PDB file of C-alpha atoms in Angstrom:
ATOM      1  CA  GLU Y 283      92.847  32.391 -60.846  1.00  0.00           C
ATOM      2  CA  VAL Y 284      91.411  33.588 -57.811  1.00  0.00           C
ATOM      3  CA  GLN Y 285      93.551  36.815 -56.008  1.00  0.00           C
ATOM      4  CA  LEU Y 286      93.147  38.707 -52.807  1.00  0.00           C
ATOM      5  CA  LEU Y 287      95.699  41.187 -52.059  1.00  0.00           C
ATOM      6  CA  GLU Y 288      95.578  43.109 -48.545  1.00  0.00           C
ATOM      7  CA  SER Y 289      96.628  46.769 -48.033  1.00  0.00           C
ATOM      8  CA  GLY Y 290      96.489  49.323 -45.059  1.00  0.00           C
ATOM      9  CA  GLY Y 291      98.980  47.799 -42.929  1.00  0.00           C
ATOM     10  CA  GLY Y 292     101.755  49.781 -41.075  1.00  0.00           C
ATOM     11  CA  LEU Y 293     102.793  50.845 -37.747  1.00  0.00           C
ATOM     12  CA  VAL Y 294      99.861  52.734 -35.021  1.00  0.00           C
ATOM     13  CA  GLN Y 295      99.790  53.703 -31.530  1.00  0.00           C
ATOM     14  CA  PRO Y 296      97.935  51.560 -28.717  1.00  0.00           C
ATOM     15  CA  GLY Y 297      94.669  52.938 -28.619  1.00  0.00           C
ATOM     16  CA  GLY Y 298      95.100  54.044 -32.821  1.00  0.00           C
ATOM     17  CA  SER Y 299      92.781  52.948 -35.416  1.00  0.00           C
ATOM     18  CA  LEU Y 300      93.460  51.460 -38.711  1.00  0.00           C
ATOM     19  CA  ARG Y 301      91.662  50.007 -41.936  1.00  0.00           C
ATOM     20  CA  LEU Y 302      92.546  47.348 -44.154  1.00  0.00           C
ATOM     21  CA  SER Y 303      91.380  46.557 -47.283  1.00  0.00           C
ATOM     22  CA  CYS Y 304      91.289  43.396 -49.472  1.00  0.00           C
ATOM     23  CA  ALA Y 305      90.833  43.563 -53.101  1.00  0.00           C
ATOM     24  CA  THR Y 306      89.603  40.524 -54.690  1.00  0.00           C
ATOM     25  CA  SER Y 307      89.581  39.135 -58.435  1.00  0.00           C
ATOM     26  CA  GLY Y 308      89.068  36.126 -60.217  1.00  0.00           C
ATOM     27  CA  PHE Y 309      85.642  35.152 -58.629  1.00  0.00           C
ATOM     28  CA  THR Y 310      81.983  36.302 -58.274  1.00  0.00           C
ATOM     29  CA  PHE Y 311      82.729  38.531 -55.186  1.00  0.00           C
ATOM     30  CA  SER Y 312      79.077  38.736 -54.220  1.00  0.00           C
ATOM     31  CA  SER Y 313      78.562  35.224 -54.107  1.00  0.00           C
ATOM     32  CA  TYR Y 314      81.181  34.449 -51.269  1.00  0.00           C
ATOM     33  CA  ALA Y 315      81.296  35.024 -47.353  1.00  0.00           C
ATOM     34  CA  MET Y 316      84.539  36.509 -46.445  1.00  0.00           C
ATOM     35  CA  SER Y 317      87.110  36.690 -43.837  1.00  0.00           C
ATOM     36  CA  TRP Y 318      89.640  38.210 -41.743  1.00  0.00           C
ATOM     37  CA  VAL Y 319      92.510  35.634 -40.085  1.00  0.00           C
ATOM     38  CA  ARG Y 320      95.284  37.073 -38.101  1.00  0.00           C
ATOM     39  CA  GLN Y 321      98.489  35.475 -36.969  1.00  0.00           C
ATOM     40  CA  ALA Y 322     100.770  37.107 -34.212  1.00  0.00           C
ATOM     41  CA  PRO Y 323     104.562  37.149 -34.724  1.00  0.00           C
ATOM     42  CA  GLY Y 324     105.720  33.657 -34.545  1.00  0.00           C
ATOM     43  CA  LYS Y 325     102.274  32.381 -33.230  1.00  0.00           C
ATOM     44  CA  GLY Y 326      99.131  30.471 -34.725  1.00  0.00           C
ATOM     45  CA  LEU Y 327      96.326  31.493 -36.570  1.00  0.00           C
ATOM     46  CA  GLU Y 328      93.388  33.245 -35.274  1.00  0.00           C
ATOM     47  CA  TRP Y 329      89.861  33.615 -36.920  1.00  0.00           C
ATOM     48  CA  VAL Y 330      88.633  37.350 -36.371  1.00  0.00           C
ATOM     49  CA  SER Y 331      85.352  38.136 -38.607  1.00  0.00           C
ATOM     50  CA  ILE Y 332      83.386  37.171 -41.066  1.00  0.00           C
ATOM     51  CA  ILE Y 333      80.827  38.652 -43.638  1.00  0.00           C
ATOM     52  CA  SER Y 334      78.349  37.528 -45.600  1.00  0.00           C
ATOM     53  CA  GLY Y 335      77.787  37.827 -49.232  1.00  0.00           C
ATOM     54  CA  SER Y 336      75.295  40.425 -48.919  1.00  0.00           C
ATOM     55  CA  GLY Y 337      77.350  41.831 -46.375  1.00  0.00           C
ATOM     56  CA  SER Y 338      74.264  41.816 -44.239  1.00  0.00           C
ATOM     57  CA  PHE Y 339      75.492  39.492 -41.887  1.00  0.00           C
ATOM     58  CA  THR Y 340      78.602  39.469 -39.551  1.00  0.00           C
ATOM     59  CA  ASP Y 341      80.582  37.684 -36.696  1.00  0.00           C
ATOM     60  CA  TYR Y 342      83.519  38.192 -34.702  1.00  0.00           C
ATOM     61  CA  ALA Y 343      85.810  36.574 -32.557  1.00  0.00           C
ATOM     62  CA  ASP Y 344      85.179  37.169 -28.424  1.00  0.00           C
ATOM     63  CA  SER Y 345      88.561  38.677 -28.603  1.00  0.00           C
ATOM     64  CA  VAL Y 346      87.613  41.894 -31.084  1.00  0.00           C
ATOM     65  CA  LYS Y 347      84.175  41.829 -30.745  1.00  0.00           C
ATOM     66  CA  GLY Y 348      83.206  45.755 -29.803  1.00  0.00           C
ATOM     67  CA  ARG Y 349      86.645  47.199 -31.421  1.00  0.00           C
ATOM     68  CA  PHE Y 350      86.576  45.486 -35.090  1.00  0.00           C
ATOM     69  CA  THR Y 351      84.110  45.940 -37.882  1.00  0.00           C
ATOM     70  CA  ILE Y 352      84.278  43.799 -41.128  1.00  0.00           C
ATOM     71  CA  SER Y 353      82.678  45.512 -44.353  1.00  0.00           C
ATOM     72  CA  ARG Y 354      82.394  44.706 -48.075  1.00  0.00           C
ATOM     73  CA  ASP Y 355      81.431  46.729 -51.237  1.00  0.00           C
ATOM     74  CA  ASN Y 356      80.091  44.146 -53.793  1.00  0.00           C
ATOM     75  CA  SER Y 357      80.583  47.328 -56.379  1.00  0.00           C
ATOM     76  CA  LYS Y 358      84.328  47.276 -55.708  1.00  0.00           C
ATOM     77  CA  ASN Y 359      84.964  43.532 -55.458  1.00  0.00           C
ATOM     78  CA  THR Y 360      86.476  44.781 -52.023  1.00  0.00           C
ATOM     79  CA  PHE Y 361      86.117  44.059 -48.334  1.00  0.00           C
ATOM     80  CA  TYR Y 362      87.416  45.956 -45.376  1.00  0.00           C
ATOM     81  CA  LEU Y 363      88.090  45.183 -41.537  1.00  0.00           C
ATOM     82  CA  GLN Y 364      88.105  48.706 -39.332  1.00  0.00           C
ATOM     83  CA  ILE Y 365      90.463  48.007 -36.287  1.00  0.00           C
ATOM     84  CA  SER Y 366      90.242  50.477 -33.341  1.00  0.00           C
ATOM     85  CA  SER Y 367      91.165  51.137 -29.869  1.00  0.00           C
ATOM     86  CA  LEU Y 368      94.237  48.816 -30.916  1.00  0.00           C
ATOM     87  CA  ARG Y 369      96.367  46.991 -28.350  1.00  0.00           C
ATOM     88  CA  GLY Y 370      99.890  45.470 -28.533  1.00  0.00           C
ATOM     89  CA  ASP Y 371      98.477  42.080 -28.614  1.00  0.00           C
ATOM     90  CA  ASP Y 372      96.736  42.828 -32.003  1.00  0.00           C
ATOM     91  CA  THR Y 373     100.374  43.054 -33.305  1.00  0.00           C
ATOM     92  CA  ALA Y 374      99.856  40.280 -36.325  1.00  0.00           C
ATOM     93  CA  VAL Y 375      99.910  39.313 -39.590  1.00  0.00           C
ATOM     94  CA  TYR Y 376      96.190  39.671 -41.089  1.00  0.00           C
ATOM     95  CA  TYR Y 377      95.040  37.941 -43.771  1.00  0.00           C
ATOM     96  CA  CYS Y 378      91.982  38.315 -45.954  1.00  0.00           C
ATOM     97  CA  ALA Y 379      90.593  34.662 -46.981  1.00  0.00           C
ATOM     98  CA  LYS Y 380      87.424  34.124 -49.280  1.00  0.00           C
ATOM     99  CA  ASN Y 381      84.758  31.379 -47.777  1.00  0.00           C
ATOM    100  CA  PRO Y 382      83.567  28.399 -50.012  1.00  0.00           C
ATOM    101  CA  ASP Y 383      79.869  29.651 -49.791  1.00  0.00           C
ATOM    102  CA  TYR Y 384      77.380  32.459 -49.329  1.00  0.00           C
ATOM    103  CA  SER Y 385      76.653  32.234 -45.565  1.00  0.00           C
ATOM    104  CA  TYR Y 386      78.102  33.882 -43.056  1.00  0.00           C
ATOM    105  CA  GLY Y 387      77.894  30.325 -41.450  1.00  0.00           C
ATOM    106  CA  SER Y 388      80.646  29.178 -44.054  1.00  0.00           C
ATOM    107  CA  ARG Y 389      83.367  27.130 -41.983  1.00  0.00           C
ATOM    108  CA  TYR Y 390      86.682  27.056 -43.934  1.00  0.00           C
ATOM    109  CA  PHE Y 391      88.896  29.250 -45.853  1.00  0.00           C
ATOM    110  CA  ASP Y 392      89.446  28.363 -49.481  1.00  0.00           C
ATOM    111  CA  PHE Y 393      91.717  30.951 -50.854  1.00  0.00           C
ATOM    112  CA  TRP Y 394      94.044  33.333 -48.632  1.00  0.00           C
ATOM    113  CA  GLY Y 395      95.891  36.592 -49.581  1.00  0.00           C
ATOM    114  CA  GLN Y 396      99.256  37.110 -48.619  1.00  0.00           C
ATOM    115  CA  GLY Y 397      99.118  38.873 -45.649  1.00  0.00           C
ATOM    116  CA  ALA Y 398      99.341  42.852 -44.023  1.00  0.00           C
ATOM    117  CA  LEU Y 399     101.152  43.474 -40.962  1.00  0.00           C
ATOM    118  CA  VAL Y 400      99.747  45.610 -38.474  1.00  0.00           C
ATOM    119  CA  THR Y 401     102.292  46.164 -35.584  1.00  0.00           C
ATOM    120  CA  VAL Y 402     100.908  48.315 -32.376  1.00  0.00           C
ATOM    121  CA  SER Y 403     103.895  50.091 -30.647  1.00  0.00           C
ATOM    122  CA  SER Y 404     104.450  53.530 -29.414  1.00  0.00           C
TER     123      SER Y 404
ATOM    124  CA  GLN M 131      85.383  26.686 -24.332  1.00  0.00           C
ATOM    125  CA  SER M 132      86.804  24.821 -27.211  1.00  0.00           C
ATOM    126  CA  ALA M 133      90.359  24.270 -28.276  1.00  0.00           C
ATOM    127  CA  LEU M 134      92.205  22.199 -30.944  1.00  0.00           C
ATOM    128  CA  THR M 135      95.094  20.558 -29.815  1.00  0.00           C
ATOM    129  CA  GLN M 136      98.260  19.459 -32.085  1.00  0.00           C
ATOM    130  CA  PRO M 137     101.363  18.243 -31.707  1.00  0.00           C
ATOM    131  CA  ALA M 138     103.870  20.758 -31.700  1.00  0.00           C
ATOM    132  CA  SER M 139     106.392  18.930 -33.964  1.00  0.00           C
ATOM    133  CA  VAL M 140     106.287  16.204 -36.199  1.00  0.00           C
ATOM    134  CA  SER M 141     109.583  14.411 -38.635  1.00  0.00           C
ATOM    135  CA  GLY M 142     109.907  11.592 -41.143  1.00  0.00           C
ATOM    136  CA  SER M 143     112.122  10.988 -43.908  1.00  0.00           C
ATOM    137  CA  PRO M 144     111.514  11.449 -47.628  1.00  0.00           C
ATOM    138  CA  GLY M 145     109.098   8.092 -49.078  1.00  0.00           C
ATOM    139  CA  GLU M 146     107.578   8.032 -45.327  1.00  0.00           C
ATOM    140  CA  SER M 147     104.148   8.674 -43.938  1.00  0.00           C
ATOM    141  CA  ILE M 148     103.642  10.935 -40.897  1.00  0.00           C
ATOM    142  CA  THR M 149     100.332  11.528 -39.312  1.00  0.00           C
ATOM    143  CA  ILE M 150      99.108  14.711 -37.250  1.00  0.00           C
ATOM    144  CA  SER M 151      96.598  14.483 -34.923  1.00  0.00           C
ATOM    145  CA  CYS M 152      93.855  17.305 -34.077  1.00  0.00           C
ATOM    146  CA  THR M 153      92.201  16.879 -30.698  1.00  0.00           C
ATOM    147  CA  ASP M 154      89.402  18.919 -29.116  1.00  0.00           C
ATOM    148  CA  THR M 155      89.375  19.280 -25.889  1.00  0.00           C
ATOM    149  CA  SER M 156      85.561  20.608 -24.849  1.00  0.00           C
ATOM    150  CA  GLY M 157      84.141  16.606 -25.802  1.00  0.00           C
ATOM    151  CA  ASP M 158      82.178  18.451 -28.702  1.00  0.00           C
ATOM    152  CA  VAL M 159      82.450  15.442 -30.857  1.00  0.00           C
ATOM    153  CA  ASP M 160      80.660  16.910 -33.706  1.00  0.00           C
ATOM    154  CA  ILE M 161      83.459  19.745 -34.216  1.00  0.00           C
ATOM    155  CA  TYR M 162      85.260  16.508 -36.090  1.00  0.00           C
ATOM    156  CA  ASN M 163      82.669  16.695 -38.666  1.00  0.00           C
ATOM    157  CA  TYR M 164      84.067  20.096 -40.010  1.00  0.00           C
ATOM    158  CA  VAL M 165      87.820  19.512 -40.004  1.00  0.00           C
ATOM    159  CA  SER M 166      89.823  21.322 -42.207  1.00  0.00           C
ATOM    160  CA  TRP M 167      93.524  21.632 -42.722  1.00  0.00           C
ATOM    161  CA  TYR M 168      96.151  24.195 -43.693  1.00  0.00           C
ATOM    162  CA  GLN M 169      99.658  24.012 -45.191  1.00  0.00           C
ATOM    163  CA  GLN M 170     101.650  26.987 -44.263  1.00  0.00           C
ATOM    164  CA  HIS M 171     105.288  27.272 -45.388  1.00  0.00           C
ATOM    165  CA  PRO M 172     107.575  30.326 -43.879  1.00  0.00           C
ATOM    166  CA  GLY M 173     106.568  33.711 -44.647  1.00  0.00           C
ATOM    167  CA  LYS M 174     103.616  32.417 -46.990  1.00  0.00           C
ATOM    168  CA  ALA M 175     100.104  32.467 -46.585  1.00  0.00           C
ATOM    169  CA  PRO M 176      98.152  29.390 -45.433  1.00  0.00           C
ATOM    170  CA  LYS M 177      96.762  26.948 -48.284  1.00  0.00           C
ATOM    171  CA  LEU M 178      94.064  24.741 -47.933  1.00  0.00           C
ATOM    172  CA  ILE M 179      94.811  20.941 -48.182  1.00  0.00           C
ATOM    173  CA  LEU M 180      91.490  19.315 -46.700  1.00  0.00           C
ATOM    174  CA  TYR M 181      88.210  20.412 -45.905  1.00  0.00           C
ATOM    175  CA  TYR M 182      85.349  18.317 -44.389  1.00  0.00           C
ATOM    176  CA  VAL M 183      88.008  15.921 -42.666  1.00  0.00           C
ATOM    177  CA  SER M 184      88.926  14.256 -46.288  1.00  0.00           C
ATOM    178  CA  SER M 185      88.186  16.264 -49.263  1.00  0.00           C
ATOM    179  CA  ARG M 186      90.722  17.710 -51.492  1.00  0.00           C
ATOM    180  CA  PRO M 187      90.363  20.640 -53.169  1.00  0.00           C
ATOM    181  CA  SER M 188      91.471  21.202 -57.022  1.00  0.00           C
ATOM    182  CA  GLY M 189      95.299  20.564 -57.205  1.00  0.00           C
ATOM    183  CA  ILE M 190      96.071  19.319 -53.740  1.00  0.00           C
ATOM    184  CA  SER M 191      97.958  15.963 -53.983  1.00  0.00           C
ATOM    185  CA  ASN M 192      96.405  12.355 -52.789  1.00  0.00           C
ATOM    186  CA  ARG M 193      99.350  12.221 -50.530  1.00  0.00           C
ATOM    187  CA  PHE M 194      97.478  14.385 -48.206  1.00  0.00           C
ATOM    188  CA  SER M 195      94.501  12.711 -46.710  1.00  0.00           C
ATOM    189  CA  GLY M 196      92.594  12.997 -43.588  1.00  0.00           C
ATOM    190  CA  SER M 197      90.461  10.888 -41.356  1.00  0.00           C
ATOM    191  CA  LYS M 198      88.223  11.046 -38.134  1.00  0.00           C
ATOM    192  CA  SER M 199      87.211   9.640 -34.986  1.00  0.00           C
ATOM    193  CA  ASP M 200      85.039  10.347 -32.234  1.00  0.00           C
ATOM    194  CA  HIS M 201      87.810  11.688 -30.127  1.00  0.00           C
ATOM    195  CA  ALA M 202      90.230  13.084 -32.622  1.00  0.00           C
ATOM    196  CA  ALA M 203      90.916  14.139 -36.541  1.00  0.00           C
ATOM    197  CA  SER M 204      94.061  13.160 -38.299  1.00  0.00           C
ATOM    198  CA  LEU M 205      96.232  14.513 -41.378  1.00  0.00           C
ATOM    199  CA  THR M 206      98.218  11.883 -42.997  1.00  0.00           C
ATOM    200  CA  ILE M 207     101.282  13.086 -45.714  1.00  0.00           C
ATOM    201  CA  SER M 208     102.427  10.044 -47.337  1.00  0.00           C
ATOM    202  CA  GLY M 209     105.554   9.796 -49.522  1.00  0.00           C
ATOM    203  CA  LEU M 210     107.409  12.458 -47.608  1.00  0.00           C
ATOM    204  CA  GLN M 211     108.587  15.222 -49.839  1.00  0.00           C
ATOM    205  CA  ALA M 212     111.421  17.693 -49.011  1.00  0.00           C
ATOM    206  CA  GLU M 213     108.632  20.390 -50.355  1.00  0.00           C
ATOM    207  CA  ASP M 214     105.875  19.270 -47.463  1.00  0.00           C
ATOM    208  CA  GLU M 215     107.979  20.712 -44.827  1.00  0.00           C
ATOM    209  CA  ALA M 216     105.748  23.228 -43.286  1.00  0.00           C
ATOM    210  CA  ASP M 217     103.580  24.222 -40.515  1.00  0.00           C
ATOM    211  CA  TYR M 218      99.852  22.430 -40.439  1.00  0.00           C
ATOM    212  CA  TYR M 219      97.169  23.531 -38.826  1.00  0.00           C
ATOM    213  CA  CYS M 220      93.734  21.977 -38.287  1.00  0.00           C
ATOM    214  CA  GLN M 221      90.566  24.178 -38.195  1.00  0.00           C
ATOM    215  CA  SER M 222      86.956  23.537 -37.190  1.00  0.00           C
ATOM    216  CA  TYR M 223      83.928  24.919 -36.443  1.00  0.00           C
ATOM    217  CA  THR M 224      81.989  24.799 -33.412  1.00  0.00           C
ATOM    218  CA  ASN M 225      78.474  24.621 -32.108  1.00  0.00           C
ATOM    219  CA  THR M 226      78.563  28.335 -31.104  1.00  0.00           C
ATOM    220  CA  GLY M 227      80.012  29.441 -34.631  1.00  0.00           C
ATOM    221  CA  ILE M 228      83.627  29.895 -33.578  1.00  0.00           C
ATOM    222  CA  ARG M 229      86.050  28.909 -36.244  1.00  0.00           C
ATOM    223  CA  LEU M 230      88.440  27.830 -34.146  1.00  0.00           C
ATOM    224  CA  PHE M 231      92.290  26.764 -35.218  1.00  0.00           C
ATOM    225  CA  GLY M 232      94.565  24.355 -33.870  1.00  0.00           C
ATOM    226  CA  GLY M 233      98.273  25.838 -32.291  1.00  0.00           C
ATOM    227  CA  GLY M 234      99.898  24.122 -35.455  1.00  0.00           C
ATOM    228  CA  THR M 235     102.232  21.344 -36.136  1.00  0.00           C
ATOM    229  CA  LYS M 236     105.848  22.164 -37.262  1.00  0.00           C
ATOM    230  CA  LEU M 237     106.717  19.150 -40.135  1.00  0.00           C
ATOM    231  CA  THR M 238     110.452  18.808 -40.368  1.00  0.00           C
ATOM    232  CA  VAL M 239     111.674  16.754 -43.259  1.00  0.00           C
ATOM    233  CA  LEU M 240     114.700  14.622 -42.208  1.00  0.00           C
TER     234      LEU M 240
END
C-alpha cells in the first residue's frame, strides 16, 4: 500500500523558513518523481514543485521559484521542501504527492499524503 | 497565461448523472490531452479519479468517466450517490511545463 506522510508544518513568522518532509512507503521510491501541491484555506489546489526520481531534475511554480527548494534522499525514501522568505500568501496545507513515472515531466499525481499546515503569521 | 475554469458548483439527486466542465482560457487545445480529475472530501487529501482524460486508476468506480473536445474536458458522474458529494478539481499540463489546476467544483447531492 502506497503511503505518504508529511511532517514539519507549523507556525512561522513572515520572512522565516521551514522544512517539510514526506516519508514514503509501499513503492520503489527512487523510481518515481515526487511533487508538492498546496491549498490555501478555503481555496483550490496549486502545484508547487516536482523532483525527478534521481533528484537530478527539479521544477517550480513561478510563485515559489527562488524561495522554495525541493530535494530527496532515496536512501531514506523521503523527500523535502525547504521553504524560505515566507509570506502570508504561503499559508496553506502542503500536500506531498507521488507522480506515476520517473521523469520530472510527469503530468499528474496518483497518490497524496494527508497534508501539513503551514501558517505564516506574526 | 493558461487557466483552467470550472463551474463553482453543481448539484444532482441520487441516481442522476452530472457533468463538470473544465475549460482552458489560453486556447491551448493540447492541454485537454493530459487532463486528470481529483475528488476531495472536506478535510481530506485529494484522490485521483481519472487521468489522461478518461483512464481510471485501480479501484475507481466506472460511474466516473471523462471526455474531451477541442474546447473543454468533462467529468461525468453517473448514478449519483451521497458519498460523491465532494469538491472536484481538473488538472492538466501545459506546453510550458506547468501543472495547472482548475478552481474546483463543489458537488452537492440533493
